[in-house]
Amino acid sequence: MTALAERLDHITASATMAITARAAAMRASGVDVIPLSAGEPDLPVPDPIKKAAVDAIMADRTGYTAVDGLPALKQAVADKFSRDNALYAGPDQVSVNSGGKHTLFTVFMASLRPGDRVIVPAPYWVSTPAMVRLADGIPDVVPTSAETGFKLTPDALEAAITHRTRWLVLNSPGNPTGAVYTAAELAALGAVLARHPHIWVLSDDIYEHLTFTADGHSTLAAICPDLASRTVTMNGVSKAYGMTGWRIGYCTGPKALIDAMATVQSHSTGNPCTISQIASLAALTGDQTCLAERRAVYQARRDMVMDALPRLPGLSALRPDGAFYIFLDARALIGASAADGTRIEDDTALTRYLLEHAHVALVPGTAFGLGGHVRLSVTAAESRLATALDRLATACNGLR
C-alpha cells in the first residue's frame, strides 16, 4: 500500500459524521433511531429558494461560473453583510465557497505557513483543529469552562499568544455550546488583539440567525472596526435557510486574502455548484421573514430540552443563547454501569450506550475538545424530540 501523507497522522474522520452514519445504518436495518447528532436543520428549505434552483435547471443555467462565485451572488453577500452586520465591503472582498467548512479550509490553506499557530477556544467545532493541521498549522487549543459561559476571556487570549500566532478562531453562536459573545465581550477581546497586530481573526458566524438573546448577534469586525483589515467574517446558507446539502458558504475579508483564496479554489474545487449559487442568491435577496420564524422553532425546542433536564439524572447544561445544540454535562454518569453490565467509561461509551439502548444518537464531547459531555441537536420535530427525551430519561435512570 502506498504510504499516506504525514499530515493525516494526527487526524481522524469527523466524529459527528461517523455517529450520524452509524445511526443511518441502524435506521436502514429497521431500528427506530432518533438522530440528534448532526447539525442539520430539519425545517424545509423555503419554497422560493427551491423554485429558483428548479428554474435555473430548466433554463440551462448549469455551466461554470467565476471560481469564487457569481458576480450577482457576491454582490448579494456584500449587501447582506452591510444590511445585517454593518460590514461594508465590495464584492471584490467576497469569496463564495462550497460550504462553510470549505470557506474555513480555504482561508487556512491560503494563509498558513508551516509552524504557524492558530488559537482555537475549546469546546470547538470538530473540524477546526483538523483543518489547521491539514494546512500545516498548529492548533493551540485554549480550554474554556461553564464558569465563563464557554467563552474565551481576554486573559486567556493574552496568555495563549506567541510570536508564531497567526489566527484566532471565534465562533458565535458557538458549536457545540451555543455560547454567544456580547458586544462588550468582543470589544474586550479586541483590545487584546489591538496589541498584537500580527494576529488575524476568523469570525465564524454561521449560526448568526439563531441567536436567542435580546441584544441579538454581534460580530467582531463591526464592534472593533480597527481590526477589520485583518478579520475574515464567514457565514453561509446552511443553518439559516436549511440548505445544508446545497454547499454554499461565503466570507468577507481583506482583498489580498480573498484573491489568494480564489487561487486555491481554482486548483481545488473550482466554482461552487452553479444551481446552489442561484438558489443562494434567491435566499439572500428574498423575503427574510422565514429567519425569525425558524429561529423561534429552535428556541422553543431548546426550552423544551432544558425543561426536561430534571427528568434526566446525571445530565445538566447551561442554557445556550444560540445555535441549535444543548451541550450536556454528563460527568456524573461516567463510571456508572447499566443493568446488562455495560460500563460507561467515558463520554464516547455513553453515546454508544445511548445509541444502542435508547436509540438516540448524540455526539461525545471529546470530539469537541471537552470530555465528559455530550452534544444534543434540537433538529427533530417536537414529537420526535419528546420521544427522544423519554428514551434518554429511561436510559439514564437505568445507570447506577
CSV table of C-alpha atoms in Angstrom, one decimal:
chain,number,residue,atom,x,y,z
A,1,MET,CA,0.0,0.0,0.0
A,2,THR,CA,1.2,3.5,-0.8
A,3,ALA,CA,2.3,5.4,2.3
A,4,LEU,CA,-0.2,8.1,3.3
A,5,ALA,CA,0.6,11.7,3.8
A,6,GLU,CA,2.1,12.6,7.2
A,7,ARG,CA,-0.4,15.3,7.6
A,8,LEU,CA,-3.0,12.6,8.3
A,9,ASP,CA,-1.1,11.1,11.1
A,10,HIS,CA,-2.9,13.1,13.8
A,11,ILE,CA,-6.3,13.5,12.0
A,12,THR,CA,-9.3,11.2,12.2
A,13,ALA,CA,-12.6,11.3,10.5
A,14,SER,CA,-15.3,13.6,11.8
A,15,ALA,CA,-16.9,12.1,14.9
A,16,THR,CA,-20.2,13.8,14.1
A,17,MET,CA,-20.3,12.3,10.6
A,18,ALA,CA,-19.3,8.8,11.9
A,19,ILE,CA,-22.1,8.7,14.5
A,20,THR,CA,-24.6,10.0,12.0
A,21,ALA,CA,-23.5,7.3,9.6
A,22,ARG,CA,-23.9,4.6,12.3
A,23,ALA,CA,-27.4,5.9,13.2
A,24,ALA,CA,-28.3,5.9,9.5
A,25,ALA,CA,-27.2,2.3,9.1
A,26,MET,CA,-29.3,1.3,12.1
A,27,ARG,CA,-32.3,3.1,10.7
A,28,ALA,CA,-31.8,1.3,7.4
A,29,SER,CA,-31.9,-2.0,9.2
A,30,GLY,CA,-35.2,-1.1,10.7
A,31,VAL,CA,-34.2,0.3,14.1
A,32,ASP,CA,-36.2,3.5,15.1
A,33,VAL,CA,-33.2,5.7,15.8
A,34,ILE,CA,-33.8,9.4,16.5
A,35,PRO,CA,-30.7,11.2,15.2
A,36,LEU,CA,-29.9,14.2,17.3
A,37,SER,CA,-26.2,14.1,16.3
A,38,ALA,CA,-25.8,16.2,13.2
A,39,GLY,CA,-26.0,19.9,12.9
A,40,GLU,CA,-28.6,19.7,10.2
A,41,PRO,CA,-31.8,21.8,10.3
A,42,ASP,CA,-34.9,19.6,9.8
A,43,LEU,CA,-37.1,22.5,8.6
A,44,PRO,CA,-37.6,22.5,4.9
A,45,VAL,CA,-35.9,25.0,2.6
A,46,PRO,CA,-38.3,27.8,1.8
A,47,ASP,CA,-40.2,27.3,-1.5
A,48,PRO,CA,-38.9,30.4,-3.3
A,49,ILE,CA,-35.4,29.2,-2.9
A,50,LYS,CA,-36.2,25.7,-4.3
A,51,LYS,CA,-38.1,27.3,-7.2
A,52,ALA,CA,-35.1,29.4,-8.1
A,53,ALA,CA,-33.0,26.2,-8.3
A,54,VAL,CA,-35.6,24.4,-10.5
A,55,ASP,CA,-35.9,27.5,-12.7
A,56,ALA,CA,-32.1,27.6,-13.1
A,57,ILE,CA,-32.0,23.9,-14.2
A,58,MET,CA,-34.9,24.4,-16.7
A,59,ALA,CA,-33.2,27.5,-18.1
A,60,ASP,CA,-29.9,25.5,-18.5
A,61,ARG,CA,-28.1,27.8,-16.1
A,62,THR,CA,-25.8,25.0,-15.1
A,63,GLY,CA,-22.4,25.9,-16.5
A,64,TYR,CA,-19.2,27.1,-14.9
A,65,THR,CA,-19.2,30.4,-13.1
A,66,ALA,CA,-16.3,32.5,-11.8
A,67,VAL,CA,-14.2,30.5,-9.5
A,68,ASP,CA,-15.2,32.3,-6.3
A,69,GLY,CA,-18.9,33.0,-7.2
A,70,LEU,CA,-21.4,34.6,-9.5
A,71,PRO,CA,-20.9,38.4,-9.5
A,72,ALA,CA,-24.6,38.8,-8.6
A,73,LEU,CA,-24.2,36.5,-5.6
A,74,LYS,CA,-21.0,38.2,-4.5
A,75,GLN,CA,-22.9,41.5,-4.6
A,76,ALA,CA,-25.8,39.9,-2.6
A,77,VAL,CA,-23.3,38.7,0.0
A,78,ALA,CA,-21.8,42.1,0.3
A,79,ASP,CA,-25.2,43.6,0.7
A,80,LYS,CA,-26.1,41.0,3.3
A,81,PHE,CA,-23.0,41.9,5.4
A,82,SER,CA,-23.9,45.6,5.1
A,83,ARG,CA,-27.6,45.0,6.0
A,84,ASP,CA,-27.2,42.6,8.8
A,85,ASN,CA,-23.7,43.2,10.2
A,86,ALA,CA,-22.6,46.8,9.5
A,87,LEU,CA,-19.7,45.4,7.5
A,88,TYR,CA,-19.2,47.5,4.3
A,89,ALA,CA,-17.1,45.8,1.6
A,90,GLY,CA,-17.4,45.5,-2.1
A,91,PRO,CA,-17.9,42.2,-4.0
A,92,ASP,CA,-14.2,42.1,-4.6
A,93,GLN,CA,-13.8,41.4,-0.9
A,94,VAL,CA,-16.2,38.5,-1.0
A,95,SER,CA,-15.5,34.8,-1.6
A,96,VAL,CA,-18.2,32.2,-2.2
A,97,ASN,CA,-17.2,28.6,-1.5
A,98,SER,CA,-18.5,25.1,-1.5
A,99,GLY,CA,-20.0,25.2,2.0
A,100,GLY,CA,-19.0,26.9,5.3
A,101,LYS,CA,-16.5,24.2,6.0
A,102,HIS,CA,-14.8,24.8,2.7
A,103,THR,CA,-14.7,28.6,3.5
A,104,LEU,CA,-12.7,27.9,6.6
A,105,PHE,CA,-10.5,25.3,5.0
A,106,THR,CA,-9.7,27.7,2.1
A,107,VAL,CA,-8.8,30.5,4.5
A,108,PHE,CA,-6.3,28.3,6.2
A,109,MET,CA,-4.8,26.9,3.0
A,110,ALA,CA,-4.4,30.4,1.6
A,111,SER,CA,-2.7,31.9,4.7
A,112,LEU,CA,-0.9,29.4,6.9
A,113,ARG,CA,2.8,28.6,6.6
A,114,PRO,CA,4.3,25.6,8.3
A,115,GLY,CA,4.5,26.1,12.0
A,116,ASP,CA,2.0,29.0,12.1
A,117,ARG,CA,-0.2,28.7,15.2
A,118,VAL,CA,-4.0,29.1,15.4
A,119,ILE,CA,-5.7,29.8,18.7
A,120,VAL,CA,-8.8,27.6,19.0
A,121,PRO,CA,-11.0,28.0,22.1
A,122,ALA,CA,-12.5,24.7,23.3
A,123,PRO,CA,-15.1,23.3,23.1
A,124,TYR,CA,-14.6,23.8,19.4
A,125,TRP,CA,-16.3,22.7,16.2
A,126,VAL,CA,-14.9,19.2,15.5
A,127,SER,CA,-13.2,20.1,12.2
A,128,THR,CA,-11.3,23.3,13.2
A,129,PRO,CA,-8.1,21.8,14.6
A,130,ALA,CA,-8.0,19.2,11.8
A,131,MET,CA,-8.2,21.8,9.1
A,132,VAL,CA,-5.4,23.8,10.7
A,133,ARG,CA,-3.2,20.7,10.7
A,134,LEU,CA,-4.1,19.9,7.1
A,135,ALA,CA,-2.8,23.4,6.2
A,136,ASP,CA,0.5,22.7,8.1
A,137,GLY,CA,-0.5,24.9,11.0
A,138,ILE,CA,-0.5,24.1,14.7
A,139,PRO,CA,-3.8,24.5,16.7
A,140,ASP,CA,-3.3,26.0,20.1
A,141,VAL,CA,-6.4,24.8,22.0
A,142,VAL,CA,-7.4,27.1,24.8
A,143,PRO,CA,-9.9,25.5,27.2
A,144,THR,CA,-13.0,27.4,28.4
A,145,SER,CA,-15.5,26.3,31.0
A,146,ALA,CA,-19.0,26.7,32.1
A,147,GLU,CA,-17.9,29.3,34.6
A,148,THR,CA,-17.0,31.6,31.7
A,149,GLY,CA,-20.1,30.6,29.7
A,150,PHE,CA,-17.7,28.5,27.5
A,151,LYS,CA,-16.3,31.8,26.1
A,152,LEU,CA,-12.7,32.9,25.7
A,153,THR,CA,-11.6,35.6,28.2
A,154,PRO,CA,-9.2,38.4,27.5
A,155,ASP,CA,-6.7,37.0,30.0
A,156,ALA,CA,-6.8,33.5,28.4
A,157,LEU,CA,-6.3,35.0,25.0
A,158,GLU,CA,-3.3,37.1,26.1
A,159,ALA,CA,-1.7,34.0,27.7
A,160,ALA,CA,-2.1,31.9,24.5
A,161,ILE,CA,-0.5,34.4,22.1
A,162,THR,CA,3.0,33.7,20.8
A,163,HIS,CA,5.1,35.3,18.1
A,164,ARG,CA,4.0,32.5,15.7
A,165,THR,CA,0.3,33.0,16.4
A,166,ARG,CA,-1.4,33.8,13.0
A,167,TRP,CA,-5.1,33.4,13.7
A,168,LEU,CA,-7.7,33.4,16.4
A,169,VAL,CA,-10.9,31.5,15.6
A,170,LEU,CA,-14.1,32.8,17.2
A,171,ASN,CA,-17.4,31.0,16.7
A,172,SER,CA,-20.5,32.8,18.0
A,173,PRO,CA,-23.1,31.4,18.4
A,174,GLY,CA,-20.9,28.5,19.2
A,175,ASN,CA,-20.9,24.9,18.2
A,176,PRO,CA,-21.3,22.8,20.4
A,177,THR,CA,-22.2,25.1,23.3
A,178,GLY,CA,-24.5,27.7,21.9
A,179,ALA,CA,-22.4,30.4,23.6
A,180,VAL,CA,-22.9,33.9,22.3
A,181,TYR,CA,-20.3,36.7,22.7
A,182,THR,CA,-21.8,40.0,23.7
A,183,ALA,CA,-20.6,43.2,22.1
A,184,ALA,CA,-18.8,44.1,25.3
A,185,GLU,CA,-17.0,40.7,25.4
A,186,LEU,CA,-15.9,41.1,21.8
A,187,ALA,CA,-14.6,44.6,22.5
A,188,ALA,CA,-12.6,43.3,25.4
A,189,LEU,CA,-11.0,40.6,23.2
A,190,GLY,CA,-10.5,43.2,20.5
A,191,ALA,CA,-8.5,45.3,23.0
A,192,VAL,CA,-6.1,42.4,23.4
A,193,LEU,CA,-5.8,41.8,19.7
A,194,ALA,CA,-5.1,45.5,19.1
A,195,ARG,CA,-1.8,45.0,21.0
A,196,HIS,CA,-0.8,42.1,18.6
A,197,PRO,CA,-1.0,43.3,15.0
A,198,HIS,CA,0.4,40.1,13.6
A,199,ILE,CA,-2.8,38.1,14.6
A,200,TRP,CA,-5.7,37.8,12.2
A,201,VAL,CA,-9.2,36.8,13.3
A,202,LEU,CA,-11.5,34.3,11.7
A,203,SER,CA,-15.1,35.1,12.9
A,204,ASP,CA,-17.3,32.0,12.3
A,205,ASP,CA,-20.8,33.5,12.3
A,206,ILE,CA,-22.6,30.6,10.6
A,207,TYR,CA,-25.3,30.5,13.4
A,208,GLU,CA,-25.9,34.2,13.3
A,209,HIS,CA,-29.6,34.0,12.7
A,210,LEU,CA,-30.0,31.5,15.5
A,211,THR,CA,-29.2,33.9,18.3
A,212,PHE,CA,-31.8,34.0,21.1
A,213,THR,CA,-30.6,36.9,23.2
A,214,ALA,CA,-32.4,40.2,23.4
A,215,ASP,CA,-29.3,42.1,22.1
A,216,GLY,CA,-29.1,39.8,19.1
A,217,HIS,CA,-25.9,38.9,17.2
A,218,SER,CA,-22.6,40.9,17.2
A,219,THR,CA,-19.6,40.3,15.1
A,220,LEU,CA,-16.0,41.3,15.9
A,221,ALA,CA,-15.2,43.4,12.8
A,222,ALA,CA,-18.2,45.6,13.4
A,223,ILE,CA,-17.5,46.0,17.1
A,224,CYS,CA,-13.8,46.6,16.5
A,225,PRO,CA,-13.6,48.3,13.1
A,226,ASP,CA,-9.8,48.8,13.6
A,227,LEU,CA,-9.5,45.1,13.3
A,228,ALA,CA,-11.5,44.8,10.1
A,229,SER,CA,-8.4,44.9,7.9
A,230,ARG,CA,-7.2,41.6,9.5
A,231,THR,CA,-10.6,39.9,10.1
A,232,VAL,CA,-12.4,37.3,7.9
A,233,THR,CA,-16.1,37.1,8.7
A,234,MET,CA,-17.7,33.9,7.4
A,235,ASN,CA,-21.2,32.7,7.1
A,236,GLY,CA,-23.4,30.6,4.8
A,237,VAL,CA,-26.9,29.4,3.9
A,238,SER,CA,-26.8,26.0,5.5
A,239,LYS,CA,-28.0,26.8,9.1
A,240,ALA,CA,-30.2,29.9,8.4
A,241,TYR,CA,-32.2,28.5,5.4
A,242,GLY,CA,-31.7,24.8,6.0
A,243,MET,CA,-29.6,24.5,2.8
A,244,THR,CA,-27.1,22.0,4.2
A,245,GLY,CA,-26.6,19.8,1.2
A,246,TRP,CA,-26.6,22.8,-1.2
A,247,ARG,CA,-23.0,23.5,0.0
A,248,ILE,CA,-22.7,27.3,-0.2
A,249,GLY,CA,-20.5,29.2,2.3
A,250,TYR,CA,-19.1,32.7,1.9
A,251,CYS,CA,-16.9,35.3,3.7
A,252,THR,CA,-15.7,38.8,3.5
A,253,GLY,CA,-12.2,40.0,4.3
A,254,PRO,CA,-9.1,41.8,3.1
A,255,LYS,CA,-8.9,41.7,-0.7
A,256,ALA,CA,-5.4,40.2,-0.8
A,257,LEU,CA,-6.6,37.2,1.1
A,258,ILE,CA,-9.8,36.9,-0.8
A,259,ASP,CA,-7.7,36.8,-4.0
A,260,ALA,CA,-5.4,34.2,-2.6
A,261,MET,CA,-8.5,32.1,-1.7
A,262,ALA,CA,-9.6,32.3,-5.3
A,263,THR,CA,-6.3,30.9,-6.4
A,264,VAL,CA,-6.6,28.0,-4.0
A,265,GLN,CA,-10.1,27.3,-5.1
A,266,SER,CA,-9.1,27.5,-8.8
A,267,HIS,CA,-6.9,24.4,-8.3
A,268,SER,CA,-9.2,22.5,-5.8
A,269,THR,CA,-13.0,22.6,-6.2
A,270,GLY,CA,-13.3,25.3,-8.9
A,271,ASN,CA,-16.6,27.2,-8.7
A,272,PRO,CA,-19.3,26.2,-6.2
A,273,CYS,CA,-22.3,24.5,-7.6
A,274,THR,CA,-24.0,26.9,-10.1
A,275,ILE,CA,-27.5,25.8,-9.2
A,276,SER,CA,-26.8,26.2,-5.5
A,277,GLN,CA,-25.4,29.7,-6.1
A,278,ILE,CA,-28.5,30.8,-7.9
A,279,ALA,CA,-30.7,29.4,-5.1
A,280,SER,CA,-28.5,31.2,-2.5
A,281,LEU,CA,-28.9,34.4,-4.4
A,282,ALA,CA,-32.7,33.9,-4.0
A,283,ALA,CA,-32.2,33.2,-0.3
A,284,LEU,CA,-30.2,36.3,0.4
A,285,THR,CA,-32.3,38.7,-1.7
A,286,GLY,CA,-35.7,37.3,-1.0
A,287,ASP,CA,-38.2,37.7,1.9
A,288,GLN,CA,-36.2,37.3,5.2
A,289,THR,CA,-39.2,36.7,7.5
A,290,CYS,CA,-38.5,33.0,7.4
A,291,LEU,CA,-35.4,33.6,9.5
A,292,ALA,CA,-37.3,34.8,12.6
A,293,GLU,CA,-39.9,32.0,12.2
A,294,ARG,CA,-37.2,29.3,12.0
A,295,ARG,CA,-35.3,30.9,15.0
A,296,ALA,CA,-38.5,30.7,17.1
A,297,VAL,CA,-38.9,27.0,16.4
A,298,TYR,CA,-35.4,26.2,17.5
A,299,GLN,CA,-35.6,28.4,20.6
A,300,ALA,CA,-38.8,26.6,21.6
A,301,ARG,CA,-37.1,23.3,21.2
A,302,ARG,CA,-34.2,24.5,23.2
A,303,ASP,CA,-36.6,25.4,26.0
A,304,MET,CA,-38.3,22.0,25.7
A,305,VAL,CA,-35.0,20.2,26.3
A,306,MET,CA,-33.9,22.5,29.2
A,307,ASP,CA,-37.3,22.0,30.9
A,308,ALA,CA,-36.8,18.2,30.6
A,309,LEU,CA,-33.4,18.1,32.2
A,310,PRO,CA,-34.7,17.4,35.7
A,311,ARG,CA,-36.0,14.1,34.3
A,312,LEU,CA,-32.6,13.1,33.0
A,313,PRO,CA,-30.5,12.1,36.1
A,314,GLY,CA,-26.8,12.7,35.6
A,315,LEU,CA,-27.2,15.3,32.8
A,316,SER,CA,-27.2,19.1,33.2
A,317,ALA,CA,-26.4,22.0,30.9
A,318,LEU,CA,-26.1,25.8,30.7
A,319,ARG,CA,-29.0,27.3,28.8
A,320,PRO,CA,-27.5,28.1,25.3
A,321,ASP,CA,-28.0,31.6,23.9
A,322,GLY,CA,-27.9,30.5,20.3
A,323,ALA,CA,-27.4,27.7,17.7
A,324,PHE,CA,-29.5,24.5,18.0
A,325,TYR,CA,-27.4,22.5,20.4
A,326,ILE,CA,-27.5,21.6,24.1
A,327,PHE,CA,-24.1,20.7,25.4
A,328,LEU,CA,-24.9,18.3,28.2
A,329,ASP,CA,-22.6,17.8,31.2
A,330,ALA,CA,-22.5,14.1,31.7
A,331,ARG,CA,-19.7,13.7,34.1
A,332,ALA,CA,-22.0,12.4,36.8
A,333,LEU,CA,-22.7,9.3,34.6
A,334,ILE,CA,-19.0,8.5,33.8
A,335,GLY,CA,-18.2,5.3,35.7
A,336,ALA,CA,-21.8,4.2,36.0
A,337,SER,CA,-23.0,0.8,34.9
A,338,ALA,CA,-26.1,-0.5,33.2
A,339,ALA,CA,-28.2,-3.5,34.2
A,340,ASP,CA,-26.6,-5.6,31.5
A,341,GLY,CA,-23.1,-4.9,32.8
A,342,THR,CA,-22.3,-2.2,30.3
A,343,ARG,CA,-19.9,0.3,32.0
A,344,ILE,CA,-19.8,3.9,31.0
A,345,GLU,CA,-16.0,4.5,30.8
A,346,ASP,CA,-16.2,7.9,29.1
A,347,ASP,CA,-18.4,10.1,27.0
A,348,THR,CA,-17.8,8.1,23.9
A,349,ALA,CA,-19.0,5.0,25.7
A,350,LEU,CA,-22.0,6.9,26.9
A,351,THR,CA,-23.1,7.9,23.4
A,352,ARG,CA,-22.6,4.3,22.3
A,353,TYR,CA,-24.8,3.1,25.1
A,354,LEU,CA,-27.5,5.7,24.4
A,355,LEU,CA,-27.4,4.8,20.7
A,356,GLU,CA,-27.7,1.0,21.2
A,357,HIS,CA,-30.1,1.1,24.2
A,358,ALA,CA,-32.1,4.3,23.8
A,359,HIS,CA,-31.8,4.5,20.0
A,360,VAL,CA,-30.9,8.2,20.3
A,361,ALA,CA,-27.8,9.5,18.5
A,362,LEU,CA,-25.7,12.1,20.3
A,363,VAL,CA,-22.1,13.2,19.8
A,364,PRO,CA,-19.4,12.8,22.6
A,365,GLY,CA,-17.9,16.0,23.9
A,366,THR,CA,-14.4,14.5,23.4
A,367,ALA,CA,-14.9,15.3,19.7
A,368,PHE,CA,-15.2,19.0,20.6
A,369,GLY,CA,-12.2,19.0,22.9
A,370,LEU,CA,-14.1,18.6,26.2
A,371,GLY,CA,-14.7,15.1,27.5
A,372,GLY,CA,-17.4,14.2,30.0
A,373,HIS,CA,-20.0,16.0,27.9
A,374,VAL,CA,-22.4,15.1,25.0
A,375,ARG,CA,-23.9,17.3,22.3
A,376,LEU,CA,-27.6,17.1,21.5
A,377,SER,CA,-29.0,18.8,18.4
A,378,VAL,CA,-32.6,20.0,18.6
A,379,THR,CA,-33.1,19.3,15.0
A,380,ALA,CA,-36.1,17.0,15.2
A,381,ALA,CA,-39.8,17.7,15.3
A,382,GLU,CA,-41.2,18.3,18.7
A,383,SER,CA,-43.0,14.9,18.8
A,384,ARG,CA,-39.7,13.1,18.0
A,385,LEU,CA,-37.8,15.3,20.4
A,386,ALA,CA,-40.3,14.4,23.1
A,387,THR,CA,-39.8,10.7,22.4
A,388,ALA,CA,-36.1,11.1,22.4
A,389,LEU,CA,-36.2,12.8,25.8
A,390,ASP,CA,-38.4,9.9,27.2
A,391,ARG,CA,-35.9,7.4,25.9
A,392,LEU,CA,-33.0,9.3,27.4
A,393,ALA,CA,-34.7,9.5,30.8
A,394,THR,CA,-35.3,5.7,30.8
A,395,ALA,CA,-31.7,5.1,29.8
A,396,CYS,CA,-30.2,7.5,32.4
A,397,ASN,CA,-32.4,6.0,35.1
A,398,GLY,CA,-31.0,2.6,34.2
A,399,LEU,CA,-27.4,3.6,35.1
A,400,ARG,CA,-26.1,3.1,38.5
